[in-house]
Structures are given as C-alpha cells and as structure tokens.
DNA sequence: GAGCACTGC
C-alpha cells in the first residue's frame, strides 16, 4: 500500500517529490513519485506518492475507500484550499468505514489523526504500520500538517487527535509598524522603498501590491523617482511579477541584480506562497490583498481589496528571513495588526459551490447540507448550488445525481455548466467546437494586451474576430494555433511541442517550440495560457471518448453551434433593454458588455455569456449573440415561452 | 471605452 502526500500546488508536489527521492537515493517516479494533472510520474514500485490535493479527490471518485493508501498526509493544511477542505470531510468518512471494516477482524485501534508531524515521526508511522496494512480494508491513517497557530480547531475536528509541534527553520525578521495610519499606502510604500534603499545595507526589497494595474503604476513611479537619484547612490532595479505576466518576463525576478544595484520586486500574492524569490532581505507590506468574494444571494463572484489576516501578514514578513535575518515594514499601526482576523476565511466559504456539491453527490453523499465540513459554507450557498445543478439536469427531483447526465458531468474536470455543454454538444453535432470553447474558457485570457502596445494587440486580435462573439473568436485562435503548430512540427501535436521524452529529435522540437512561440508573440497571444488550453482539450477529448460519445465538428455551420451555446449557457443569458443596458435574465440584474468583448459596441439583442465580473459596474465577458426565441425553445424547463417572445425594441 | 488576487481537476 502507498502513502499519499498532498500539496495545494503542482510545483510543490514536483519539487518535494524530487527532493525526497534525492535524499533517499532513488529516481523520481520509482519508490518516490508524484501525480499531478497532465503528468503521472509514478510506477508500480511507488510507495510515497506526492500529489495535488485535487488529484487525490479525483482518485477518490474512482476508489471511494482509497484502498491503495495506508496513510494520507495533507500538507499545508493551513492554506485551506477548497480541495483540502473537501478532502478533510471525505477522509474522516473513509477512516470511519475502513476502521469499521478492520475492527471486524482486529480489536485494538490507535488514534488515527495527528496534527503537525516531523519527518522522523512520519517514517515511524510508515514502518510501524507496514504489517497490518498489507491487509485489505485496514485502517487509514491520516496526518495533517499545518503552519497554523491555532491547532485546537484541527484537533477538535479530527476527534481530539494528538498534536505534535515541529520547530520551523527561519531567520529572525524584525517587524516595524507605522506610528499613525497611512492615508495613502502607495505613497507610503514609495517612501519606504527609497528609505530602505538609501539607509539600509544591501539586499533586495519585496513589495506586496494588490494587482497588475497597481504594480504597473508603481513601476512607473519608482522608475521615474529612481532616475533622479544621485549618481553616488546605488542603482535601483524595478521588477514586476504577477500571474498573468508572460513567463519570460516572470523569470526576471530570479535573475540576480548586477553588482551595486538593489532589486525591488513588485509582487501580488503570487510571492506570498506560490514562488520563492532568493535574495530578499526587506519586505514592505501595505497589509492589503485582492481576494475573491461571493454573494450567495445573487450568485455573483467579485474581487475585492481587503485587509490581510494575521497569518498572511506573518507569511509575508517571513519572506524576508529565508536566507538570513531580515526586516519587514508593515505600513499600518501595531494596533491595527492586533485587530486583523487571525486567519484568512477558508476558500470554501468564499466561492460558488456548484462543483463541490456535484463532486459530493458523486461520492454518494446525498445530504450535502449535513456534510461534516470543518468550516461549513452558508446554507444559502449550498442551496443555490443545488438549484444550479438541478437546472442543469445533474440532479433528480429527489436531489440525487441523475444518470447518465449527472454522473457524466461529475467525471469531467470542468465547471458543471461546461461539463453539461460538452454533453449537449455531442447531441447537437458540434462537440469539436464546444471542446475548443470549454478548453479556452477554462484558462486565463489568451489575449495579452500590454498597455503601451494596446493598438497593436487589438489589430492582432482582429485577425481572429467573429461577428457572432467571443466564443467563436476563441475557437478561431485555437484553430490557427493548432494549424501553426502542425505546420511547424510536421506531424508533432501542438501540445507535445514542448515536452518530448526522446532526445533524438529534441533539436527539431526546439525549432518547433521557437516557431510557435514567435507566432504567439506576433499575435499578442499568451503562450502559457494557450498551451494549457491545448492540454485541457486533449484531456477532455479523452473523457468524452471514454464515455463512448463522439467528437464531431459542425464545420462552418456556426448557427448550430450558437444554438448549442444557447442550450448550454441559458442560465447566463442577457437581453438588451430600451436604455441600451442589459438585463441578466436569471438574476434580473443590470449588466454591461465588457469592453474587452468583440461584441462591445455592437448592441446585440440577446446574448449568452460565461462570466460576470463586478467592478465599478457588473460586466459580462465571453459573449455570443443568440436569438432570444432559442431560449424557450432549447431550455423550456427554465424559460416560459411567453416571457421572451416579444421582440426587443431597438 | 475598462481592467481580472491565486490555485486546482
């Protein structure tokens, strides 16, 4: 039997597996391996399996007792990802069932859950548990590793499990607060940066900001001020980093600054946990973060700038003490720090639960409201998700998973609405187009539009534009990309261009990769996003075919495809009002077409959309024009025919 | 004519 160790992120699973394999003197993929989406690096001899928490959830769908594992270790549990929280509840249930099965043959039982365990304890657990675990249905051991200060909550949730404390390795970081609250934190950050630069010993600065726009404007300000520095003062090198930045530019943060130059990194939360930048001695923390918020009543998700939690503030300051002692400047008062929340609200309480509820139903948990969550989402959020799934036909009138629709939907690694769209498209003869659409919808925007080259970027996008809307435009991008990749690779698939296992043709592959990359650059396309979309497309195609369904293209019959979009996304339909604004038909709220849409300024009568983002206004994005009469025709259970057959006045 | 933190299957 194996040991599973989960991580919230893919890179973490790979790097920890690699490190452990190295220390054990084995090759990664043998005794020690990892498993993440699109990449399974394990073998029959694998005993320690590092994986993303989402991957273990997927495995649990196929093997609800996790019978291949004797021990599951949940690492970084304090991050409380949505996957971690669902795993908690599931694993408690699995423990109970396996315990019951094993106590039928054995009488004495040890406590199974432990919080915060050192590696050597872990090894003890492994060795001592070997013999009894050879038996089928033996008890499942569970270790939860968390950097949280409040272990009580974890121990209570895991039935009074014992806590083991491990000293972390970290250099001291001196914390400074402001004496009075700052009226303008950006101005304060600017001043603090130069104060450090002029008064402190060498070492790079990490400044946390809330988003791309803030980073871009701070970059301009810092560069402008730095150009006025006296020539006697060391130079200041400003480097931005955020997730949407193309990877070539992201790499700049890892290059050491030239001698006599101090690097200042302007980062979003990406530098808090996802990546570690060497050379940081100073951290500037304005104490704010842009976080996802969810209003279960309206079902609208939004991004809002909110104060960080104490745990986040500590995580940020820790970034100054990874290689040597450092300093952290918090741009708020100590009193304000004391008033911050202890920890960030778990993700499961801040987002749409449609997917979580669908997965739970697929596990056979019919009473989702009674599920043993460590932090329970609000009742209304769960009920909203149940209604959503019911509208999509995933649930029966009794609230059970419908078959085959619901069971098939749960198998797709997609949002429920996209999963349903795939199923509908197979019946409507345009599954190839829908496959491209859901793949493109599942990744960050592939259009890269830097502010200084906006016009050029828009011109590039015009080459792909469809007058019908964004979905077909995105299909065009994907089609062109795959064509380009095929021409470049002469048979090599677009997705494989980068990662070939054989070395004999690696030069050939390098050439292919280079050509594709320059095509992306020339067309202002984010290569990372598009590569991901191609990977997803391949994976979903496999799932569809695995269900015995066929992928067929409607060719140029985009009318059929748009009808299919209407049939799939009827819950996200909007109609133009007399005053030119739009009304979302399901919620009744007033929305506007986002300026990034190809339909912006086109005034279509009726549209379906995939995303509603709330900023100053509520904007809909990724939109296709449809005929309002299609809605009652294709979704009669949702739209009464008479409600929509009055033409819109224009 | 505006702007989307970060993950994950």
mmCIF file of C-alpha atoms in Angstrom, chain A residues 57 71 151 158 224 244 257 284 291 304 306 308 360 388-389 426 455 474 542 588 607 613 627 642:
data_model
loop_
_atom_site.group_PDB
_atom_site.id
_atom_site.type_symbol
_atom_site.label_atom_id
_atom_site.label_comp_id
_atom_site.label_asym_id
_atom_site.label_seq_id
_atom_site.Cartn_x
_atom_site.Cartn_y
_atom_site.Cartn_z
ATOM 1 C CA UNK A 57 -10.007 13.985 -4.794
ATOM 2 C CA UNK A 71 -1.651 6.754 5.103
ATOM 3 C CA UNK A 151 -4.167 23.779 16.392
ATOM 4 C CA UNK A 158 -10.276 15.307 13.931
ATOM 5 C CA UNK A 224 10.770 57.904 -12.511
ATOM 6 C CA UNK A 244 -0.823 36.960 -15.828
ATOM 7 C CA UNK A 257 20.702 42.244 -9.712
ATOM 8 C CA UNK A 284 7.178 46.034 2.579
ATOM 9 C CA UNK A 291 -9.484 38.418 -2.646
ATOM 10 C CA UNK A 304 -12.325 42.957 -3.548
ATOM 11 C CA UNK A 306 -9.474 43.635 1.799
ATOM 12 C CA UNK A 308 -4.800 40.681 5.097
ATOM 13 C CA UNK A 360 -20.045 15.259 -3.123
ATOM 14 C CA UNK A 388 -27.988 25.390 -10.200
ATOM 15 C CA UNK A 389 -27.205 21.692 -10.623
ATOM 16 C CA UNK A 426 -22.401 15.740 -28.550
ATOM 17 C CA UNK A 455 -3.435 49.257 -30.509
ATOM 18 C CA UNK A 474 -11.530 31.995 -29.358
ATOM 19 C CA UNK A 542 -10.208 11.587 -23.750
ATOM 20 C CA UNK A 588 -32.670 40.217 -13.198
ATOM 21 C CA UNK A 607 -26.606 37.140 -25.718
ATOM 22 C CA UNK A 613 -17.340 40.314 -13.129
ATOM 23 C CA UNK A 627 -31.782 34.626 -30.874
ATOM 24 C CA UNK A 642 -44.378 33.686 -23.482
#
